[in-house]
Amino acid sequence: MVEFTLPKNSRVTEGKAWPAPPKKQVDKPKGTREYRVYRWNPDDGNNPRIDSYTVDLDDCGPMILDALIWIKNKVDPTLTFRRSCREGVCGSCAMNIDGTNGLACIKDMKDVPGTVTIYPLPHMSVVKDLVPDLTNFYAQHASIKPWLQTATVAPEKEWKQSHEDRQKLDGLYECILCACCSTSCPSYWWNPERYLGPAVLLQANRWLKDSRDEATGERLDDLEDPFRLYRCHQIMNCAKACPKGLNPAKAIAEIKQMMLERQV
C-alpha cells in the first residue's frame, strides 16, 4: 500500500473556541451566529487551524464582512483578511464562504444556512489567515498587456468609438480581478504557472474586442499556446463563482473562435 506524507504545516487542526459575547438583561431579537474561520500564521510554525467565534448579530451589520470586522474589533485583533471598498467593486475581500468563492462585502449572512465557514481562496499560497498570495495572478494579468496599444498617431483629444463597438465590451470590462473565478477552476489549480485562467483570459478578450486597439494579431500570437489558452474545458465553475455575474468561459470560447477564424 502506498503511503503519503503530508507536507509540514498542511494538516488543518481544530483551533480555539472563542467565548460568546456576554448576554444582556434585555433579550436580543437577532441572537448570535457561529463562525468557523481558517487561521494560519507563517511565523509560529504551527499547522493551520479552524477557530470558532460567536458573533452578536444585534451589534453587527448584515454582511459576512461585517461579521469579520466585528470579530477583529471585538474579539480577536489578530484575525487577518483583506477588505477595502465594501461595495463589491474592488474585489479585495474575495474568500471561500460556505464552500463557494465570493466577496464577503456583498454576501449576506441570511444567504448562508447554519454555521458560517470561511476559508481563503482555494489552491493558492496563503500569506496569513484569509489572505491569499496573488503575486502570480497579477503577473499573469500584466503579461497580456492590459492597456490600449496603437500604432497610429494619437488624436489630439481622444480615441473615438461607436456605441455599437462600445457595447461589445459589455460583460468584459466589469471584471474586478477578485480571482474568484480563477481559483474555482480545476485547470487553473493544476497549471497555475502556465494556464492564464478565466479572469486573465476574460481581460484578454476585453482588449481583443476593443475597436480602438491595433494589436489584435500580436495579442492572439501571444495566446497561441497549448497551456496559456487551451486548458479551459468549459465546466463553467468560473461563471458560477463570479460575483459580478460575468461569463469567463464564454470569453475564452470567443478567443478560441478568433484563433480559428484567422487560420481560414
PDB file of C-alpha atoms in Angstrom:
ATOM      1  CA  MET A   1       0.000   0.000   0.000  1.00  0.00           C
ATOM      2  CA  VAL A   2       1.233   3.462  -0.910  1.00  0.00           C
ATOM      3  CA  GLU A   3       1.755   5.847   1.999  1.00  0.00           C
ATOM      4  CA  PHE A   4       1.586   9.582   1.560  1.00  0.00           C
ATOM      5  CA  THR A   5       3.177  12.076   3.929  1.00  0.00           C
ATOM      6  CA  LEU A   6       1.587  15.469   4.098  1.00  0.00           C
ATOM      7  CA  PRO A   7       3.928  18.468   3.899  1.00  0.00           C
ATOM      8  CA  LYS A   8       4.742  20.212   7.130  1.00  0.00           C
ATOM      9  CA  ASN A   9       2.015  22.559   8.363  1.00  0.00           C
ATOM     10  CA  SER A  10      -0.557  21.259   5.883  1.00  0.00           C
ATOM     11  CA  ARG A  11      -2.940  19.401   8.207  1.00  0.00           C
ATOM     12  CA  VAL A  12      -5.780  21.626   9.387  1.00  0.00           C
ATOM     13  CA  THR A  13      -6.488  21.179  13.091  1.00  0.00           C
ATOM     14  CA  GLU A  14      -9.251  22.288  15.442  1.00  0.00           C
ATOM     15  CA  GLY A  15      -8.414  25.690  16.855  1.00  0.00           C
ATOM     16  CA  LYS A  16      -9.622  27.864  19.675  1.00  0.00           C
ATOM     17  CA  ALA A  17     -13.290  28.317  20.526  1.00  0.00           C
ATOM     18  CA  TRP A  18     -13.553  31.964  21.495  1.00  0.00           C
ATOM     19  CA  PRO A  19     -16.082  32.796  24.230  1.00  0.00           C
ATOM     20  CA  ALA A  20     -19.503  34.065  23.217  1.00  0.00           C
ATOM     21  CA  PRO A  21     -20.352  37.715  23.932  1.00  0.00           C
ATOM     22  CA  PRO A  22     -21.985  38.261  27.346  1.00  0.00           C
ATOM     23  CA  LYS A  23     -25.764  38.303  27.417  1.00  0.00           C
ATOM     24  CA  LYS A  24     -27.526  41.476  28.498  1.00  0.00           C
ATOM     25  CA  GLN A  25     -30.693  41.692  30.529  1.00  0.00           C
ATOM     26  CA  VAL A  26     -32.699  42.828  27.513  1.00  0.00           C
ATOM     27  CA  ASP A  27     -33.281  39.997  25.080  1.00  0.00           C
ATOM     28  CA  LYS A  28     -31.585  40.413  21.731  1.00  0.00           C
ATOM     29  CA  PRO A  29     -34.029  39.688  18.917  1.00  0.00           C
ATOM     30  CA  LYS A  30     -31.385  38.734  16.328  1.00  0.00           C
ATOM     31  CA  GLY A  31     -29.356  36.465  18.588  1.00  0.00           C
ATOM     32  CA  THR A  32     -25.933  35.107  17.662  1.00  0.00           C
ATOM     33  CA  ARG A  33     -24.244  33.238  14.808  1.00  0.00           C
ATOM     34  CA  GLU A  34     -21.328  30.821  14.867  1.00  0.00           C
ATOM     35  CA  TYR A  35     -18.390  31.490  12.549  1.00  0.00           C
ATOM     36  CA  ARG A  36     -15.642  28.963  11.837  1.00  0.00           C
ATOM     37  CA  VAL A  37     -12.642  30.722  10.303  1.00  0.00           C
ATOM     38  CA  TYR A  38      -9.400  29.384   8.812  1.00  0.00           C
ATOM     39  CA  ARG A  39      -6.327  30.638  10.695  1.00  0.00           C
ATOM     40  CA  TRP A  40      -2.664  30.263   9.805  1.00  0.00           C
ATOM     41  CA  ASN A  41       0.341  32.290  10.884  1.00  0.00           C
ATOM     42  CA  PRO A  42       3.566  31.635   8.935  1.00  0.00           C
ATOM     43  CA  ASP A  43       5.645  32.915  11.836  1.00  0.00           C
ATOM     44  CA  ASP A  44       4.618  30.479  14.586  1.00  0.00           C
ATOM     45  CA  GLY A  45       5.473  27.181  12.833  1.00  0.00           C
ATOM     46  CA  ASN A  46       2.110  25.588  13.675  1.00  0.00           C
ATOM     47  CA  ASN A  47      -0.423  23.819  11.494  1.00  0.00           C
ATOM     48  CA  PRO A  48      -3.368  25.840  10.214  1.00  0.00           C
ATOM     49  CA  ARG A  49      -6.451  25.659  12.405  1.00  0.00           C
ATOM     50  CA  ILE A  50     -10.143  26.482  12.412  1.00  0.00           C
ATOM     51  CA  ASP A  51     -11.169  28.923  15.139  1.00  0.00           C
ATOM     52  CA  SER A  52     -14.781  29.261  16.286  1.00  0.00           C
ATOM     53  CA  TYR A  53     -16.390  32.612  17.060  1.00  0.00           C
ATOM     54  CA  THR A  54     -19.872  33.573  18.236  1.00  0.00           C
ATOM     55  CA  VAL A  55     -20.984  36.802  16.570  1.00  0.00           C
ATOM     56  CA  ASP A  56     -23.545  39.089  18.209  1.00  0.00           C
ATOM     57  CA  LEU A  57     -25.930  39.869  15.343  1.00  0.00           C
ATOM     58  CA  ASP A  58     -27.537  42.756  17.235  1.00  0.00           C
ATOM     59  CA  ASP A  59     -24.160  44.506  17.338  1.00  0.00           C
ATOM     60  CA  CYS A  60     -23.104  43.692  13.784  1.00  0.00           C
ATOM     61  CA  GLY A  61     -24.028  44.559  10.192  1.00  0.00           C
ATOM     62  CA  PRO A  62     -25.758  42.055   7.886  1.00  0.00           C
ATOM     63  CA  MET A  63     -22.865  41.038   5.617  1.00  0.00           C
ATOM     64  CA  ILE A  64     -20.160  38.412   6.076  1.00  0.00           C
ATOM     65  CA  LEU A  65     -17.526  41.152   6.005  1.00  0.00           C
ATOM     66  CA  ASP A  66     -19.367  42.967   8.805  1.00  0.00           C
ATOM     67  CA  ALA A  67     -19.038  39.847  10.950  1.00  0.00           C
ATOM     68  CA  LEU A  68     -15.313  39.512  10.237  1.00  0.00           C
ATOM     69  CA  ILE A  69     -14.773  43.179  11.135  1.00  0.00           C
ATOM     70  CA  TRP A  70     -16.820  42.652  14.318  1.00  0.00           C
ATOM     71  CA  ILE A  71     -14.663  39.659  15.255  1.00  0.00           C
ATOM     72  CA  LYS A  72     -11.458  41.617  14.646  1.00  0.00           C
ATOM     73  CA  ASN A  73     -12.661  44.665  16.586  1.00  0.00           C
ATOM     74  CA  LYS A  74     -14.436  42.963  19.474  1.00  0.00           C
ATOM     75  CA  VAL A  75     -12.888  39.505  19.914  1.00  0.00           C
ATOM     76  CA  ASP A  76      -9.619  38.722  18.127  1.00  0.00           C
ATOM     77  CA  PRO A  77      -7.495  41.580  16.726  1.00  0.00           C
ATOM     78  CA  THR A  78      -5.018  39.095  15.211  1.00  0.00           C
ATOM     79  CA  LEU A  79      -7.532  37.883  12.593  1.00  0.00           C
ATOM     80  CA  THR A  80      -6.170  38.905   9.175  1.00  0.00           C
ATOM     81  CA  PHE A  81      -8.115  39.490   5.966  1.00  0.00           C
ATOM     82  CA  ARG A  82      -8.235  41.926   3.055  1.00  0.00           C
ATOM     83  CA  ARG A  83     -11.012  44.464   2.606  1.00  0.00           C
ATOM     84  CA  SER A  84     -11.439  47.911   1.134  1.00  0.00           C
ATOM     85  CA  CYS A  85     -14.473  49.369  -0.629  1.00  0.00           C
ATOM     86  CA  ARG A  86     -17.312  47.299   0.946  1.00  0.00           C
ATOM     87  CA  GLU A  87     -19.347  47.800  -2.252  1.00  0.00           C
ATOM     88  CA  GLY A  88     -18.403  44.764  -4.373  1.00  0.00           C
ATOM     89  CA  VAL A  89     -16.192  46.910  -6.587  1.00  0.00           C
ATOM     90  CA  CYS A  90     -12.566  46.396  -5.555  1.00  0.00           C
ATOM     91  CA  GLY A  91     -12.526  42.612  -5.104  1.00  0.00           C
ATOM     92  CA  SER A  92     -10.255  42.808  -2.036  1.00  0.00           C
ATOM     93  CA  CYS A  93     -12.415  40.676   0.256  1.00  0.00           C
ATOM     94  CA  ALA A  94     -12.664  37.628  -2.029  1.00  0.00           C
ATOM     95  CA  MET A  95     -12.686  34.408   0.014  1.00  0.00           C
ATOM     96  CA  ASN A  96     -14.315  30.999   0.180  1.00  0.00           C
ATOM     97  CA  ILE A  97     -17.598  31.306   2.094  1.00  0.00           C
ATOM     98  CA  ASP A  98     -19.619  28.189   2.872  1.00  0.00           C
ATOM     99  CA  GLY A  99     -17.743  26.317   0.129  1.00  0.00           C
ATOM    100  CA  THR A 100     -18.219  28.927  -2.608  1.00  0.00           C
ATOM    101  CA  ASN A 101     -15.898  31.727  -3.693  1.00  0.00           C
ATOM    102  CA  GLY A 102     -17.356  35.197  -3.311  1.00  0.00           C
ATOM    103  CA  LEU A 103     -16.987  38.702  -1.931  1.00  0.00           C
ATOM    104  CA  ALA A 104     -17.559  38.984   1.801  1.00  0.00           C
ATOM    105  CA  CYS A 105     -18.793  42.578   1.493  1.00  0.00           C
ATOM    106  CA  ILE A 106     -21.843  41.672  -0.622  1.00  0.00           C
ATOM    107  CA  LYS A 107     -22.555  38.211   0.813  1.00  0.00           C
ATOM    108  CA  ASP A 108     -25.489  38.445   3.232  1.00  0.00           C
ATOM    109  CA  MET A 109     -25.410  36.202   6.288  1.00  0.00           C
ATOM    110  CA  LYS A 110     -29.027  35.302   5.536  1.00  0.00           C
ATOM    111  CA  ASP A 111     -27.827  33.533   2.376  1.00  0.00           C
ATOM    112  CA  VAL A 112     -25.697  31.110   4.392  1.00  0.00           C
ATOM    113  CA  PRO A 113     -27.592  28.474   6.398  1.00  0.00           C
ATOM    114  CA  GLY A 114     -26.328  27.447   9.819  1.00  0.00           C
ATOM    115  CA  THR A 115     -22.703  27.893  10.821  1.00  0.00           C
ATOM    116  CA  VAL A 116     -20.690  30.186   8.543  1.00  0.00           C
ATOM    117  CA  THR A 117     -17.406  28.595   7.442  1.00  0.00           C
ATOM    118  CA  ILE A 118     -14.756  30.811   5.863  1.00  0.00           C
ATOM    119  CA  TYR A 119     -11.510  29.828   4.142  1.00  0.00           C
ATOM    120  CA  PRO A 120      -9.104  31.769   1.902  1.00  0.00           C
ATOM    121  CA  LEU A 121      -9.455  31.393  -1.870  1.00  0.00           C
ATOM    122  CA  PRO A 122      -8.632  27.732  -2.672  1.00  0.00           C
ATOM    123  CA  HIS A 123      -5.464  26.326  -4.225  1.00  0.00           C
ATOM    124  CA  MET A 124      -3.368  29.427  -3.649  1.00  0.00           C
ATOM    125  CA  SER A 125      -0.494  30.047  -1.285  1.00  0.00           C
ATOM    126  CA  VAL A 126      -1.635  31.778   1.876  1.00  0.00           C
ATOM    127  CA  VAL A 127       0.121  34.843   3.238  1.00  0.00           C
ATOM    128  CA  LYS A 128      -1.752  34.713   6.550  1.00  0.00           C
ATOM    129  CA  ASP A 129      -5.232  33.611   7.662  1.00  0.00           C
ATOM    130  CA  LEU A 130      -7.683  34.636   4.890  1.00  0.00           C
ATOM    131  CA  VAL A 131      -5.115  36.475   2.734  1.00  0.00           C
ATOM    132  CA  PRO A 132      -4.029  34.583  -0.421  1.00  0.00           C
ATOM    133  CA  ASP A 133      -0.831  35.335  -2.305  1.00  0.00           C
ATOM    134  CA  LEU A 134      -1.953  36.915  -5.605  1.00  0.00           C
ATOM    135  CA  THR A 135       1.552  37.602  -6.950  1.00  0.00           C
ATOM    136  CA  ASN A 136       1.313  35.058  -9.775  1.00  0.00           C
ATOM    137  CA  PHE A 137      -2.264  36.085 -10.595  1.00  0.00           C
ATOM    138  CA  TYR A 138      -1.303  39.749 -11.043  1.00  0.00           C
ATOM    139  CA  ALA A 139       1.817  38.827 -13.023  1.00  0.00           C
ATOM    140  CA  GLN A 140      -0.354  36.840 -15.439  1.00  0.00           C
ATOM    141  CA  HIS A 141      -2.672  39.812 -15.827  1.00  0.00           C
ATOM    142  CA  ALA A 142       0.279  42.069 -16.627  1.00  0.00           C
ATOM    143  CA  SER A 143       1.512  39.549 -19.218  1.00  0.00           C
ATOM    144  CA  ILE A 144      -1.470  40.183 -21.532  1.00  0.00           C
ATOM    145  CA  LYS A 145      -0.593  43.917 -21.699  1.00  0.00           C
ATOM    146  CA  PRO A 146      -3.968  45.185 -20.422  1.00  0.00           C
ATOM    147  CA  TRP A 147      -3.809  48.608 -21.963  1.00  0.00           C
ATOM    148  CA  LEU A 148      -4.659  50.210 -25.305  1.00  0.00           C
ATOM    149  CA  GLN A 149      -1.977  49.515 -27.936  1.00  0.00           C
ATOM    150  CA  THR A 150      -1.954  51.629 -31.082  1.00  0.00           C
ATOM    151  CA  ALA A 151       0.394  52.283 -33.999  1.00  0.00           C
ATOM    152  CA  THR A 152      -1.282  55.363 -35.478  1.00  0.00           C
ATOM    153  CA  VAL A 153      -0.671  58.859 -34.213  1.00  0.00           C
ATOM    154  CA  ALA A 154      -2.738  59.623 -31.131  1.00  0.00           C
ATOM    155  CA  PRO A 155      -5.615  62.068 -31.711  1.00  0.00           C
ATOM    156  CA  GLU A 156      -5.479  65.495 -30.151  1.00  0.00           C
ATOM    157  CA  LYS A 157      -8.421  64.836 -27.853  1.00  0.00           C
ATOM    158  CA  GLU A 158      -9.476  61.180 -27.549  1.00  0.00           C
ATOM    159  CA  TRP A 159      -9.836  57.824 -29.289  1.00  0.00           C
ATOM    160  CA  LYS A 160     -13.406  57.674 -30.568  1.00  0.00           C
ATOM    161  CA  GLN A 161     -15.598  54.581 -30.519  1.00  0.00           C
ATOM    162  CA  SER A 162     -19.100  53.950 -31.834  1.00  0.00           C
ATOM    163  CA  HIS A 163     -21.912  52.954 -29.498  1.00  0.00           C
ATOM    164  CA  GLU A 164     -22.081  49.555 -31.221  1.00  0.00           C
ATOM    165  CA  ASP A 165     -18.369  48.884 -30.681  1.00  0.00           C
ATOM    166  CA  ARG A 166     -18.625  50.067 -27.081  1.00  0.00           C
ATOM    167  CA  GLN A 167     -21.420  47.565 -26.414  1.00  0.00           C
ATOM    168  CA  LYS A 168     -19.116  44.731 -27.475  1.00  0.00           C
ATOM    169  CA  LEU A 169     -17.169  45.306 -24.251  1.00  0.00           C
ATOM    170  CA  ASP A 170     -20.181  44.684 -22.014  1.00  0.00           C
ATOM    171  CA  GLY A 171     -19.639  41.609 -19.882  1.00  0.00           C
ATOM    172  CA  LEU A 172     -15.863  42.069 -20.076  1.00  0.00           C
ATOM    173  CA  TYR A 173     -14.839  45.438 -18.665  1.00  0.00           C
ATOM    174  CA  GLU A 174     -16.796  44.869 -15.424  1.00  0.00           C
ATOM    175  CA  CYS A 175     -14.249  42.314 -14.136  1.00  0.00           C
ATOM    176  CA  ILE A 176     -12.706  43.483 -10.846  1.00  0.00           C
ATOM    177  CA  LEU A 177      -9.895  40.882 -10.732  1.00  0.00           C
ATOM    178  CA  CYS A 178     -11.072  39.373  -7.462  1.00  0.00           C
ATOM    179  CA  ALA A 179      -9.775  35.922  -8.611  1.00  0.00           C
ATOM    180  CA  CYS A 180     -12.967  34.130  -7.524  1.00  0.00           C
ATOM    181  CA  CYS A 181     -13.333  32.541 -10.964  1.00  0.00           C
ATOM    182  CA  SER A 182      -9.706  31.504 -11.461  1.00  0.00           C
ATOM    183  CA  THR A 183      -9.487  29.893  -8.028  1.00  0.00           C
ATOM    184  CA  SER A 184     -12.653  27.885  -8.741  1.00  0.00           C
ATOM    185  CA  CYS A 185     -11.183  26.437 -11.963  1.00  0.00           C
ATOM    186  CA  PRO A 186      -9.601  22.934 -11.756  1.00  0.00           C
ATOM    187  CA  SER A 187      -7.423  23.627 -14.809  1.00  0.00           C
ATOM    188  CA  TYR A 188      -6.004  26.659 -13.011  1.00  0.00           C
ATOM    189  CA  TRP A 189      -5.415  24.566  -9.880  1.00  0.00           C
ATOM    190  CA  TRP A 190      -3.378  22.055 -11.899  1.00  0.00           C
ATOM    191  CA  ASN A 191      -1.426  24.524 -14.059  1.00  0.00           C
ATOM    192  CA  PRO A 192      -1.289  27.867 -12.215  1.00  0.00           C
ATOM    193  CA  GLU A 193       2.112  28.743 -13.653  1.00  0.00           C
ATOM    194  CA  ARG A 194       1.202  28.099 -17.306  1.00  0.00           C
ATOM    195  CA  TYR A 195      -2.571  28.440 -17.762  1.00  0.00           C
ATOM    196  CA  LEU A 196      -3.678  32.077 -17.605  1.00  0.00           C
ATOM    197  CA  GLY A 197      -7.032  31.216 -16.041  1.00  0.00           C
ATOM    198  CA  PRO A 198     -10.567  32.582 -16.540  1.00  0.00           C
ATOM    199  CA  ALA A 199     -10.083  36.083 -15.124  1.00  0.00           C
ATOM    200  CA  VAL A 200      -6.990  36.940 -17.158  1.00  0.00           C
ATOM    201  CA  LEU A 201      -8.397  35.448 -20.368  1.00  0.00           C
ATOM    202  CA  LEU A 202     -11.616  37.422 -19.932  1.00  0.00           C
ATOM    203  CA  GLN A 203      -9.453  40.534 -19.642  1.00  0.00           C
ATOM    204  CA  ALA A 204      -7.540  39.465 -22.755  1.00  0.00           C
ATOM    205  CA  ASN A 205     -10.811  39.211 -24.680  1.00  0.00           C
ATOM    206  CA  ARG A 206     -11.768  42.684 -23.495  1.00  0.00           C
ATOM    207  CA  TRP A 207      -8.732  44.136 -25.331  1.00  0.00           C
ATOM    208  CA  LEU A 208      -9.145  41.869 -28.356  1.00  0.00           C
ATOM    209  CA  LYS A 209     -12.667  43.238 -28.813  1.00  0.00           C
ATOM    210  CA  ASP A 210     -11.783  46.881 -28.305  1.00  0.00           C
ATOM    211  CA  SER A 211     -12.171  48.576 -31.708  1.00  0.00           C
ATOM    212  CA  ARG A 212      -9.577  51.209 -30.751  1.00  0.00           C
ATOM    213  CA  ASP A 213      -6.802  48.653 -30.138  1.00  0.00           C
ATOM    214  CA  GLU A 214      -4.439  47.913 -33.042  1.00  0.00           C
ATOM    215  CA  ALA A 215      -2.505  44.953 -31.654  1.00  0.00           C
ATOM    216  CA  THR A 216      -5.040  42.155 -32.223  1.00  0.00           C
ATOM    217  CA  GLY A 217      -2.599  39.966 -34.160  1.00  0.00           C
ATOM    218  CA  GLU A 218       0.151  40.291 -31.575  1.00  0.00           C
ATOM    219  CA  ARG A 219      -2.293  39.570 -28.754  1.00  0.00           C
ATOM    220  CA  LEU A 220      -3.546  36.406 -30.459  1.00  0.00           C
ATOM    221  CA  ASP A 221       0.031  35.299 -31.194  1.00  0.00           C
ATOM    222  CA  ASP A 222       0.834  35.654 -27.508  1.00  0.00           C
ATOM    223  CA  LEU A 223      -2.149  33.493 -26.516  1.00  0.00           C
ATOM    224  CA  GLU A 224      -1.476  30.777 -29.126  1.00  0.00           C
ATOM    225  CA  ASP A 225      -0.076  28.241 -26.697  1.00  0.00           C
ATOM    226  CA  PRO A 226      -1.223  24.773 -25.523  1.00  0.00           C
ATOM    227  CA  PHE A 227      -1.349  25.951 -21.916  1.00  0.00           C
ATOM    228  CA  ARG A 228      -1.955  29.707 -21.822  1.00  0.00           C
ATOM    229  CA  LEU A 229      -5.362  29.397 -23.521  1.00  0.00           C
ATOM    230  CA  TYR A 230      -6.330  25.831 -24.305  1.00  0.00           C
ATOM    231  CA  ARG A 231      -6.555  24.334 -20.801  1.00  0.00           C
ATOM    232  CA  CYS A 232     -10.165  25.527 -20.491  1.00  0.00           C
ATOM    233  CA  HIS A 233     -12.623  22.600 -20.594  1.00  0.00           C
ATOM    234  CA  GLN A 234     -15.830  24.656 -20.281  1.00  0.00           C
ATOM    235  CA  ILE A 235     -17.009  23.193 -16.960  1.00  0.00           C
ATOM    236  CA  MET A 236     -18.414  26.655 -16.078  1.00  0.00           C
ATOM    237  CA  ASN A 237     -17.206  26.872 -12.478  1.00  0.00           C
ATOM    238  CA  CYS A 238     -15.920  30.339 -13.331  1.00  0.00           C
ATOM    239  CA  ALA A 239     -19.314  31.691 -14.376  1.00  0.00           C
ATOM    240  CA  LYS A 240     -20.926  30.263 -11.264  1.00  0.00           C
ATOM    241  CA  ALA A 241     -18.335  31.810  -8.960  1.00  0.00           C
ATOM    242  CA  CYS A 242     -18.186  35.298 -10.496  1.00  0.00           C
ATOM    243  CA  PRO A 243     -19.737  37.822  -8.063  1.00  0.00           C
ATOM    244  CA  LYS A 244     -20.334  40.238 -10.956  1.00  0.00           C
ATOM    245  CA  GLY A 245     -22.359  37.744 -12.997  1.00  0.00           C
ATOM    246  CA  LEU A 246     -19.806  37.560 -15.830  1.00  0.00           C
ATOM    247  CA  ASN A 247     -19.089  34.529 -18.013  1.00  0.00           C
ATOM    248  CA  PRO A 248     -15.331  33.961 -18.474  1.00  0.00           C
ATOM    249  CA  ALA A 249     -15.936  30.605 -20.182  1.00  0.00           C
ATOM    250  CA  LYS A 250     -17.815  32.390 -22.970  1.00  0.00           C
ATOM    251  CA  ALA A 251     -14.990  34.901 -23.341  1.00  0.00           C
ATOM    252  CA  ILE A 252     -12.458  32.063 -23.638  1.00  0.00           C
ATOM    253  CA  ALA A 253     -14.590  30.344 -26.284  1.00  0.00           C
ATOM    254  CA  GLU A 254     -14.693  33.590 -28.260  1.00  0.00           C
ATOM    255  CA  ILE A 255     -10.902  33.838 -28.207  1.00  0.00           C
ATOM    256  CA  LYS A 256     -10.661  30.267 -29.499  1.00  0.00           C
ATOM    257  CA  GLN A 257     -13.073  31.204 -32.284  1.00  0.00           C
ATOM    258  CA  MET A 258     -10.830  34.143 -33.229  1.00  0.00           C
ATOM    259  CA  MET A 259      -7.908  31.742 -33.422  1.00  0.00           C
ATOM    260  CA  LEU A 260      -9.824  29.526 -35.868  1.00  0.00           C
ATOM    261  CA  GLU A 261     -11.072  32.388 -37.997  1.00  0.00           C
ATOM    262  CA  ARG A 262      -7.629  33.801 -38.656  1.00  0.00           C
ATOM    263  CA  GLN A 263      -6.429  30.398 -39.891  1.00  0.00           C
ATOM    264  CA  VAL A 264      -9.039  30.309 -42.661  1.00  0.00           C
TER     265      VAL A 264
END
